[in-house]
Structures are given as structure tokens and as C-alpha cells.
Amino acid sequence: MNKPNNTPAELSLNIHYAVEAPTLPRWKIRRWIQRSMLAAQQDGKISFNRMQVGLRLVGLKEAQQLNANYRHKNYATNVLTFEYGVLPDGTAAGDIVICVPVLKREAKEQRKDFLCHAAHLIIHGTLHALGYDHLKPRDAQHMESLETLILAQMGIDNPYLMTEK
């Protein structure tokens, strides 16, 4: 494990709205990504001093096409992340795709607040872009605990617990 860096990493963020999402303003998305970056720096799993992220909010058709092309799964997924690693200059890079209709549907089905669910998916995607994954049980537990910590700091309940609201 790398030694945590006490200097907050700089964020270069490009957000593209391929669908309307007025309840997901840039400032909120930026704040969620910055919280994820800070938690990852404090965690010390990876070392980076800057993050470059492209985030695209899409509809069902584009999400399905991307998921089919890159994961060979023919359905629209809620979040899709492309991790590019940490460059020699310390810049972590990645792209995140959020499918807004799936996000809305899941929030409703799971009886979660839309913005709380959006925050979780963007935090989840950001951690993936920083190299976290959930392929092995130990890695999944670590990533989920980091997500729940970030969300708890924002006053959001653990999304992995099924609670009735």
C-alpha cells in the first residue's frame, strides 16, 4: 500500500450531457468526484496528484450500445467506467458513463432518493476510474466500505443495505 498524500489532488473534469439531467448539476457531480478522490488518497491504495475525468450522462440506447461494445452485455447498465491508470506525471485518468433512465428506474425500484443514488453511482464510477474493483470478494469489500464511508460523510445511508423507506 502506498503512503497517503496529504495534498488534495487537482481535478480536471469534463461533463457532457447527452440527455437532460437538470437535477444533476456540474457542481454536485464535481463535489462527489472530489470526495471520492480525497477518500482514495487517504486510503493510500494508489498514489496520484491529479485526476482527469470525462463524465457522460446518456440515455438507454447509448448505454446499451456502450455496454454491448465494451462488456459484451446487451443491456443498458447504470454506470460504466473506463480506467486508464495513473500516468507517469501522477495523473489518474478515466471516463465514466451514467445512464440517467436506469439511474431513475433503480432509485424508484429500490426506494432510494434520486440524488443519493446518483451520488453513489458517481462515487462508484470514480473509484473504478482510480483502479478499485470488485472482482474478488476482498476487493469488493474494500471498495464497498470506501463507498459507504464517503456516502456516510455526506449523510447518505449505506446503499448496500436493503432498507424500507
C-alpha positions as YAML, in Angstrom:
chain: A
units: angstrom
residues:
- id: 1
  name: MET
  ca: [0.00, 0.00, 0.00]
- id: 2
  name: ASN
  ca: [1.27, 3.46, -0.92]
- id: 3
  name: LYS
  ca: [1.73, 6.23, 1.61]
- id: 4
  name: PRO
  ca: [-1.27, 8.60, 1.52]
- id: 5
  name: ASN
  ca: [-0.68, 12.04, 0.07]
- id: 6
  name: ASN
  ca: [-1.90, 14.90, 2.29]
- id: 7
  name: THR
  ca: [-2.20, 17.36, -0.61]
- id: 8
  name: PRO
  ca: [-5.64, 17.24, -2.26]
- id: 9
  name: ALA
  ca: [-5.42, 16.07, -5.85]
- id: 10
  name: GLU
  ca: [-6.37, 18.51, -8.58]
- id: 11
  name: LEU
  ca: [-9.43, 17.60, -10.66]
- id: 12
  name: SER
  ca: [-9.85, 18.20, -14.38]
- id: 13
  name: LEU
  ca: [-13.49, 17.32, -15.16]
- id: 14
  name: ASN
  ca: [-15.37, 17.38, -18.44]
- id: 15
  name: ILE
  ca: [-19.10, 16.65, -18.17]
- id: 16
  name: HIS
  ca: [-21.21, 16.01, -21.25]
- id: 17
  name: TYR
  ca: [-25.00, 15.93, -21.02]
- id: 18
  name: ALA
  ca: [-26.22, 13.70, -23.87]
- id: 19
  name: VAL
  ca: [-29.61, 13.72, -22.12]
- id: 20
  name: GLU
  ca: [-31.28, 16.34, -19.98]
- id: 21
  name: ALA
  ca: [-30.47, 15.99, -16.29]
- id: 22
  name: PRO
  ca: [-31.29, 19.29, -14.58]
- id: 23
  name: THR
  ca: [-31.16, 17.68, -11.12]
- id: 24
  name: LEU
  ca: [-27.53, 16.67, -11.72]
- id: 25
  name: PRO
  ca: [-25.68, 20.00, -11.96]
- id: 26
  name: ARG
  ca: [-21.96, 20.12, -12.61]
- id: 27
  name: TRP
  ca: [-21.13, 21.44, -9.14]
- id: 28
  name: LYS
  ca: [-22.77, 18.42, -7.44]
- id: 29
  name: ILE
  ca: [-21.04, 15.93, -9.69]
- id: 30
  name: ARG
  ca: [-17.69, 17.69, -9.14]
- id: 31
  name: ARG
  ca: [-18.19, 17.59, -5.36]
- id: 32
  name: TRP
  ca: [-18.97, 13.84, -5.39]
- id: 33
  name: ILE
  ca: [-15.90, 13.11, -7.51]
- id: 34
  name: GLN
  ca: [-13.67, 15.26, -5.29]
- id: 35
  name: ARG
  ca: [-14.90, 13.44, -2.17]
- id: 36
  name: SER
  ca: [-14.09, 10.13, -3.86]
- id: 37
  name: MET
  ca: [-10.62, 11.32, -4.79]
- id: 38
  name: LEU
  ca: [-9.89, 12.51, -1.26]
- id: 39
  name: ALA
  ca: [-11.05, 9.20, 0.23]
- id: 40
  name: ALA
  ca: [-8.91, 7.28, -2.26]
- id: 41
  name: GLN
  ca: [-5.88, 9.42, -1.40]
- id: 42
  name: GLN
  ca: [-6.45, 8.83, 2.31]
- id: 43
  name: ASP
  ca: [-6.92, 5.12, 1.66]
- id: 44
  name: GLY
  ca: [-3.47, 5.02, 0.07]
- id: 45
  name: LYS
  ca: [-4.14, 2.13, -2.33]
- id: 46
  name: ILE
  ca: [-2.93, 4.23, -5.26]
- id: 47
  name: SER
  ca: [-0.82, 7.35, -5.48]
- id: 48
  name: PHE
  ca: [-1.93, 10.25, -7.69]
- id: 49
  name: ASN
  ca: [-1.78, 14.03, -7.54]
- id: 50
  name: ARG
  ca: [-4.27, 14.89, -10.28]
- id: 51
  name: MET
  ca: [-7.31, 13.27, -11.84]
- id: 52
  name: GLN
  ca: [-8.64, 13.78, -15.33]
- id: 53
  name: VAL
  ca: [-12.23, 12.57, -15.74]
- id: 54
  name: GLY
  ca: [-14.72, 12.66, -18.55]
- id: 55
  name: LEU
  ca: [-18.27, 12.03, -17.36]
- id: 56
  name: ARG
  ca: [-21.10, 11.49, -19.85]
- id: 57
  name: LEU
  ca: [-24.77, 11.33, -18.90]
- id: 58
  name: VAL
  ca: [-26.58, 9.21, -21.50]
- id: 59
  name: GLY
  ca: [-29.89, 7.63, -22.43]
- id: 60
  name: LEU
  ca: [-30.83, 3.95, -22.74]
- id: 61
  name: LYS
  ca: [-29.74, 3.45, -26.36]
- id: 62
  name: GLU
  ca: [-26.21, 4.81, -25.91]
- id: 63
  name: ALA
  ca: [-25.74, 2.98, -22.59]
- id: 64
  name: GLN
  ca: [-26.83, -0.31, -24.19]
- id: 65
  name: GLN
  ca: [-24.51, 0.22, -27.17]
- id: 66
  name: LEU
  ca: [-21.51, 1.00, -24.97]
- id: 67
  name: ASN
  ca: [-22.20, -1.92, -22.65]
- id: 68
  name: ALA
  ca: [-22.55, -4.27, -25.65]
- id: 69
  name: ASN
  ca: [-19.39, -2.96, -27.33]
- id: 70
  name: TYR
  ca: [-17.13, -2.94, -24.28]
- id: 71
  name: ARG
  ca: [-18.56, -5.56, -21.92]
- id: 72
  name: HIS
  ca: [-20.42, -7.77, -24.43]
- id: 73
  name: LYS
  ca: [-23.62, -7.41, -22.40]
- id: 74
  name: ASN
  ca: [-26.69, -6.37, -24.37]
- id: 75
  name: TYR
  ca: [-28.46, -4.10, -21.89]
- id: 76
  name: ALA
  ca: [-28.15, -0.57, -20.55]
- id: 77
  name: THR
  ca: [-26.15, -0.56, -17.33]
- id: 78
  name: ASN
  ca: [-26.34, 2.14, -14.66]
- id: 79
  name: VAL
  ca: [-22.64, 3.09, -14.67]
- id: 80
  name: LEU
  ca: [-19.80, 2.14, -16.99]
- id: 81
  name: THR
  ca: [-16.23, 3.16, -16.22]
- id: 82
  name: PHE
  ca: [-13.11, 3.20, -18.35]
- id: 83
  name: GLU
  ca: [-9.94, 3.28, -16.25]
- id: 84
  name: TYR
  ca: [-6.75, 4.45, -17.97]
- id: 85
  name: GLY
  ca: [-4.40, 4.16, -14.99]
- id: 86
  name: VAL
  ca: [-2.00, 6.67, -13.48]
- id: 87
  name: LEU
  ca: [0.30, 8.41, -15.92]
- id: 88
  name: PRO
  ca: [3.99, 9.00, -15.08]
- id: 89
  name: ASP
  ca: [3.18, 12.58, -14.03]
- id: 90
  name: GLY
  ca: [0.79, 11.29, -11.33]
- id: 91
  name: THR
  ca: [-2.43, 11.95, -13.25]
- id: 92
  name: ALA
  ca: [-5.12, 9.30, -12.81]
- id: 93
  name: ALA
  ca: [-7.38, 9.21, -15.85]
- id: 94
  name: GLY
  ca: [-10.74, 7.71, -16.63]
- id: 95
  name: ASP
  ca: [-14.13, 8.11, -18.25]
- id: 96
  name: ILE
  ca: [-17.47, 7.46, -16.55]
- id: 97
  name: VAL
  ca: [-20.80, 6.93, -18.27]
- id: 98
  name: ILE
  ca: [-24.03, 7.24, -16.28]
- id: 99
  name: CYS
  ca: [-27.32, 6.09, -17.81]
- id: 100
  name: VAL
  ca: [-29.88, 8.55, -16.44]
- id: 101
  name: PRO
  ca: [-33.01, 6.47, -17.21]
- id: 102
  name: VAL
  ca: [-31.52, 3.42, -15.44]
- id: 103
  name: LEU
  ca: [-30.46, 5.62, -12.53]
- id: 104
  name: LYS
  ca: [-34.04, 6.94, -12.22]
- id: 105
  name: ARG
  ca: [-35.60, 3.48, -12.53]
- id: 106
  name: GLU
  ca: [-33.28, 1.94, -9.94]
- id: 107
  name: ALA
  ca: [-33.84, 4.76, -7.46]
- id: 108
  name: LYS
  ca: [-37.59, 4.26, -7.76]
- id: 109
  name: GLU
  ca: [-37.45, 0.44, -7.60]
- id: 110
  name: GLN
  ca: [-35.05, 0.46, -4.65]
- id: 111
  name: ARG
  ca: [-36.94, 3.27, -2.88]
- id: 112
  name: LYS
  ca: [-33.85, 5.46, -2.78]
- id: 113
  name: ASP
  ca: [-33.62, 9.19, -3.14]
- id: 114
  name: PHE
  ca: [-32.59, 10.00, -6.72]
- id: 115
  name: LEU
  ca: [-29.66, 12.25, -5.74]
- id: 116
  name: CYS
  ca: [-28.42, 9.77, -3.13]
- id: 117
  name: HIS
  ca: [-28.40, 7.01, -5.74]
- id: 118
  name: ALA
  ca: [-26.74, 9.32, -8.28]
- id: 119
  name: ALA
  ca: [-24.05, 10.21, -5.74]
- id: 120
  name: HIS
  ca: [-23.42, 6.52, -5.08]
- id: 121
  name: LEU
  ca: [-23.09, 5.63, -8.77]
- id: 122
  name: ILE
  ca: [-20.74, 8.54, -9.46]
- id: 123
  name: ILE
  ca: [-18.62, 7.68, -6.41]
- id: 124
  name: HIS
  ca: [-18.61, 4.03, -7.53]
- id: 125
  name: GLY
  ca: [-17.55, 5.03, -11.05]
- id: 126
  name: THR
  ca: [-14.86, 7.37, -9.76]
- id: 127
  name: LEU
  ca: [-13.36, 4.66, -7.57]
- id: 128
  name: HIS
  ca: [-13.31, 2.33, -10.59]
- id: 129
  name: ALA
  ca: [-11.54, 5.07, -12.58]
- id: 130
  name: LEU
  ca: [-8.97, 5.19, -9.77]
- id: 131
  name: GLY
  ca: [-8.29, 1.46, -10.06]
- id: 132
  name: TYR
  ca: [-10.63, -0.02, -7.47]
- id: 133
  name: ASP
  ca: [-12.65, -3.06, -8.48]
- id: 134
  name: HIS
  ca: [-14.96, -5.67, -7.03]
- id: 135
  name: LEU
  ca: [-13.93, -8.80, -8.92]
- id: 136
  name: LYS
  ca: [-12.57, -10.58, -5.84]
- id: 137
  name: PRO
  ca: [-14.55, -10.70, -2.56]
- id: 138
  name: ARG
  ca: [-11.78, -8.94, -0.61]
- id: 139
  name: ASP
  ca: [-11.54, -6.15, -3.20]
- id: 140
  name: ALA
  ca: [-15.34, -5.82, -3.30]
- id: 141
  name: GLN
  ca: [-15.50, -5.48, 0.46]
- id: 142
  name: HIS
  ca: [-12.75, -2.83, 0.42]
- id: 143
  name: MET
  ca: [-14.39, -0.83, -2.38]
- id: 144
  name: GLU
  ca: [-17.86, -1.03, -0.82]
- id: 145
  name: SER
  ca: [-16.53, 0.05, 2.58]
- id: 146
  name: LEU
  ca: [-14.85, 3.06, 0.97]
- id: 147
  name: GLU
  ca: [-18.08, 3.94, -0.87]
- id: 148
  name: THR
  ca: [-20.18, 3.67, 2.29]
- id: 149
  name: LEU
  ca: [-17.64, 5.81, 4.20]
- id: 150
  name: ILE
  ca: [-17.80, 8.57, 1.56]
- id: 151
  name: LEU
  ca: [-21.59, 8.42, 1.47]
- id: 152
  name: ALA
  ca: [-21.86, 8.43, 5.28]
- id: 153
  name: GLN
  ca: [-19.74, 11.60, 5.38]
- id: 154
  name: MET
  ca: [-22.41, 13.12, 3.12]
- id: 155
  name: GLY
  ca: [-25.26, 11.89, 5.34]
- id: 156
  name: ILE
  ca: [-26.31, 9.15, 2.90]
- id: 157
  name: ASP
  ca: [-27.24, 5.68, 4.16]
- id: 158
  name: ASN
  ca: [-25.33, 2.55, 3.16]
- id: 159
  name: PRO
  ca: [-26.70, 1.70, -0.32]
- id: 160
  name: TYR
  ca: [-25.80, -1.97, 0.11]
- id: 161
  name: LEU
  ca: [-28.29, -2.41, 2.95]
- id: 162
  name: MET
  ca: [-31.83, -3.02, 1.82]
- id: 163
  name: THR
  ca: [-33.91, -0.62, 3.86]
- id: 164
  name: GLU
  ca: [-37.55, 0.27, 3.50]
- id: 165
  name: LYS
  ca: [-38.27, 3.97, 3.28]
...
